[in-house]
């Protein structure tokens, strides 16, 4: 599932390509046909992103809410727009470009009150200037649930996915099994500040890099990571491989439906 920085990049891309101009909107697949018919030949006025929720604004007509889920994907291309191939839920196009949305968990046309209701259910988003980390801390500090699970709970922190949660806990030596209420306020402030930095970097460059300069491949003389997600990481998807810091084998376990990765030496209780 895409992490929050990907959704913010999509919001920026939609705005760059389509905002303030008339767009042709269609649903070749047919599952968003009614919404597309209402929006066709209207103007995309604004875009927004909150956590893993993408919003495309069409003035008084409302917002298209998109949640990519595990399989959703957006592809952009230049005109002329090709004939649709596959299950395209939402296609937007103008004279210069097109964007195709495939396989989202959610694609719906909603009114502003419904958008607010979606956002109100979410925790603070580290990529938003209006984020209040204290809201997340109040939930974390009262919880018996482990911190690894809490960081993936979108009602606690919005936009953090499996890569960021594994990596930020490693970077600060925090046992992922630690109950939220045993985390200190100082540790939470450090985690939050690092999430802001890492996710902003991800937004800027379009990939996740979490390794400090002294642990980069060229510094350590090791081969670069080869993974479809790209970027250099400490523990994510490195089960049984040696930790870049202490050489202990990285562990993995299934927690809350996702694979957690951590170093048992660097992240002791």
XYZ file of C-alpha atoms in Angstrom:
269
model
C 0.000 0.000 0.000
C 1.445 3.427 -0.910
C 2.677 5.478 2.021
C 1.523 9.033 2.665
C 4.244 10.810 0.707
C 3.038 9.071 -2.472
C -0.490 10.448 -1.990
C 0.823 13.978 -1.442
C 2.883 13.648 -4.625
C -0.236 12.540 -6.519
C -2.190 15.534 -5.216
C 0.583 17.842 -6.406
C 0.748 16.107 -9.784
C -3.008 16.295 -10.401
C -2.895 19.980 -9.503
C 0.050 20.646 -11.797
C -1.513 18.876 -14.768
C -5.235 19.669 -14.479
C -6.018 22.456 -11.976
C -8.036 25.484 -13.103
C -8.786 24.060 -16.504
C -11.718 22.172 -17.995
C -11.201 18.413 -17.867
C -12.795 15.496 -19.613
C -13.776 12.900 -17.034
C -14.805 9.331 -17.766
C -14.953 5.883 -16.208
C -14.059 3.357 -18.929
C -14.571 0.531 -16.437
C -18.010 1.894 -15.565
C -17.778 1.662 -11.767
C -17.547 5.469 -11.417
C -19.798 6.265 -14.377
C -22.349 8.431 -12.522
C -19.696 10.533 -10.808
C -17.708 10.907 -14.019
C -20.808 12.069 -15.898
C -21.402 14.820 -13.320
C -17.799 16.009 -13.486
C -17.197 15.769 -17.221
C -16.320 19.114 -18.841
C -16.017 20.881 -15.492
C -13.008 22.438 -13.752
C -10.670 20.818 -11.249
C -10.369 23.647 -8.731
C -8.046 22.167 -6.086
C -6.437 19.010 -4.750
C -5.727 17.842 -1.226
C -4.085 14.924 0.555
C -4.494 13.736 4.114
C -2.669 10.602 5.145
C -3.494 7.998 2.519
C -6.606 9.841 1.305
C -6.443 11.757 -1.975
C -9.061 14.421 -2.679
C -9.751 16.068 -6.055
C -11.930 19.170 -5.724
C -14.502 20.292 -8.293
C -15.951 23.377 -6.617
C -19.646 23.167 -5.744
C -19.816 19.688 -7.285
C -17.780 18.287 -4.408
C -14.684 16.133 -4.075
C -13.538 12.890 -5.603
C -12.176 10.843 -2.720
C -9.589 8.231 -3.677
C -7.992 5.608 -1.455
C -5.577 3.459 -3.436
C -5.519 0.564 -0.981
C -3.234 -2.340 -1.807
C -3.762 -2.434 -5.557
C -4.635 1.093 -6.666
C -2.384 2.931 -9.085
C -2.382 6.214 -10.989
C -0.516 6.661 -14.263
C 0.000 9.954 -16.087
C 0.707 10.345 -19.771
C 0.917 12.904 -22.539
C -1.746 13.537 -25.193
C -3.051 12.066 -27.380
C -4.900 9.889 -24.900
C -4.772 6.217 -25.908
C -7.768 3.934 -26.063
C -8.520 2.584 -22.571
C -6.953 -0.754 -21.723
C -7.894 -2.692 -18.588
C -10.081 -1.657 -15.676
C -9.696 2.135 -15.573
C -11.941 3.412 -12.787
C -11.345 7.131 -13.436
C -9.781 8.847 -16.426
C -9.115 12.602 -16.498
C -7.752 14.334 -19.568
C -7.198 17.686 -21.207
C -5.539 18.782 -24.433
C -2.074 18.032 -23.111
C -2.237 15.034 -20.766
C -4.274 12.279 -19.155
C -4.331 10.403 -15.835
C -5.738 6.907 -15.331
C -6.759 5.491 -11.947
C -6.889 1.700 -11.667
C -7.840 -0.639 -8.845
C -8.503 1.752 -5.940
C -10.237 0.615 -2.786
C -12.318 3.816 -2.870
C -13.269 6.208 -5.675
C -16.356 8.233 -4.857
C -17.832 11.691 -5.283
C -18.541 13.268 -1.897
C -19.688 16.596 -0.483
C -17.488 18.813 1.765
C -19.167 17.585 4.964
C -18.313 14.012 4.029
C -14.711 15.009 3.346
C -14.499 16.591 6.804
C -15.916 13.429 8.361
C -13.217 11.320 6.681
C -10.441 13.642 7.863
C -11.856 13.844 11.394
C -11.410 10.087 11.753
C -7.682 10.330 11.027
C -4.702 11.135 13.200
C -2.259 13.939 12.383
C -0.416 13.727 9.068
C 3.344 14.449 9.351
C 3.300 16.021 5.879
C 0.705 18.646 6.732
C 1.541 22.033 8.208
C -1.623 21.899 10.343
C -0.682 18.580 11.995
C -0.856 18.379 15.796
C 1.393 15.563 17.094
C -0.095 15.957 20.579
C -3.327 14.399 19.298
C -1.426 11.244 18.435
C 0.521 11.320 21.702
C -2.667 11.401 23.785
C -3.804 8.184 22.119
C -0.403 6.507 22.233
C 0.322 7.359 25.855
C -2.912 5.694 27.042
C -2.639 2.559 24.942
C -1.526 -0.961 25.875
C -1.083 -1.716 22.164
C 2.507 -1.975 20.911
C 4.012 1.079 19.260
C 4.555 -0.703 15.925
C 0.814 -1.313 15.594
C -0.084 2.191 16.774
C 2.116 3.825 14.147
C 0.236 1.915 11.433
C -3.174 2.889 12.837
C -4.391 5.719 10.599
C -6.590 6.996 13.424
C -3.402 7.597 15.423
C -0.981 8.827 12.748
C -2.135 9.346 9.161
C 0.056 8.389 6.234
C 2.626 6.199 7.964
C 2.963 2.776 6.365
C 5.026 -0.307 6.995
C 8.333 1.046 5.700
C 8.277 4.266 7.697
C 7.135 2.577 10.904
C 9.860 -0.092 10.774
C 12.572 2.374 9.869
C 11.744 5.163 12.303
C 11.642 2.719 15.216
C 15.024 1.329 14.217
C 16.566 4.778 13.793
C 15.730 5.575 17.414
C 16.433 2.179 18.936
C 12.852 1.547 20.045
C 11.556 -1.984 20.539
C 8.529 -2.275 18.227
C 6.762 -4.430 20.831
C 6.874 -1.662 23.450
C 3.337 -0.726 24.619
C 2.410 2.805 23.676
C 1.918 3.840 27.283
C 5.542 2.885 28.058
C 6.914 5.199 25.385
C 8.219 8.473 26.833
C 7.049 11.881 25.663
C 10.600 12.637 24.547
C 10.746 9.463 22.468
C 7.455 10.359 20.793
C 8.665 13.879 19.990
C 11.781 12.394 18.406
C 9.761 9.862 16.398
C 7.375 12.553 15.151
C 10.167 14.943 14.150
C 11.924 12.160 12.257
C 8.719 11.122 10.480
C 8.275 14.718 9.331
C 11.834 14.775 7.973
C 11.765 11.336 6.343
C 8.349 11.785 4.740
C 9.209 15.251 3.419
C 12.330 13.779 1.870
C 10.194 11.010 0.368
C 7.821 13.603 -1.061
C 10.673 15.573 -2.612
C 12.593 12.706 -4.225
C 9.820 10.163 -4.769
C 11.404 7.271 -2.874
C 12.088 6.242 0.712
C 15.651 6.530 2.004
C 16.183 6.111 5.742
C 19.892 5.280 6.079
C 22.355 7.763 7.544
C 25.354 8.717 5.335
C 27.756 6.515 7.315
C 25.662 3.444 6.456
C 25.173 4.100 2.751
C 26.513 1.482 0.303
C 29.363 3.658 -0.968
C 30.510 4.358 2.592
C 30.287 0.759 3.814
C 31.488 -0.827 0.595
C 28.365 -2.951 0.251
C 26.119 -3.428 -2.791
C 23.109 -1.101 -3.033
C 19.674 -2.399 -2.161
C 17.680 -3.909 -4.997
C 13.951 -3.715 -4.332
C 10.909 -2.504 -6.242
C 10.366 0.161 -3.574
C 13.868 1.545 -4.065
C 15.793 3.468 -1.441
C 18.251 2.405 1.248
C 16.735 1.066 4.471
C 17.933 -0.486 7.727
C 15.481 -3.308 8.400
C 12.469 -3.244 6.059
C 12.377 -6.452 3.980
C 15.822 -7.416 5.302
C 14.811 -10.429 7.423
C 17.776 -12.701 8.254
C 20.242 -10.214 6.729
C 22.888 -8.576 8.939
C 22.036 -5.238 10.530
C 24.016 -2.396 8.945
C 24.976 -1.163 12.415
C 25.652 -4.241 14.580
C 25.518 -7.168 12.088
C 22.863 -9.032 14.116
C 20.383 -10.827 11.876
C 17.246 -8.760 11.265
C 14.065 -10.381 12.601
C 10.593 -10.438 11.112
C 7.151 -11.240 12.518
C 3.557 -10.847 11.416
C 1.857 -8.128 13.496
C -1.607 -6.757 12.772
C -1.585 -8.325 9.347
C 1.710 -6.808 8.197
C 5.303 -8.006 8.305
C 7.310 -6.170 10.953
C 11.115 -5.975 10.710
C 13.509 -5.032 13.507
C 16.991 -5.580 14.940
C 16.873 -7.358 18.329
C 20.215 -5.830 19.356
C 19.753 -2.208 18.269
C 16.124 -2.151 19.423
C 16.264 -3.707 22.873
C 13.541 -2.877 25.397
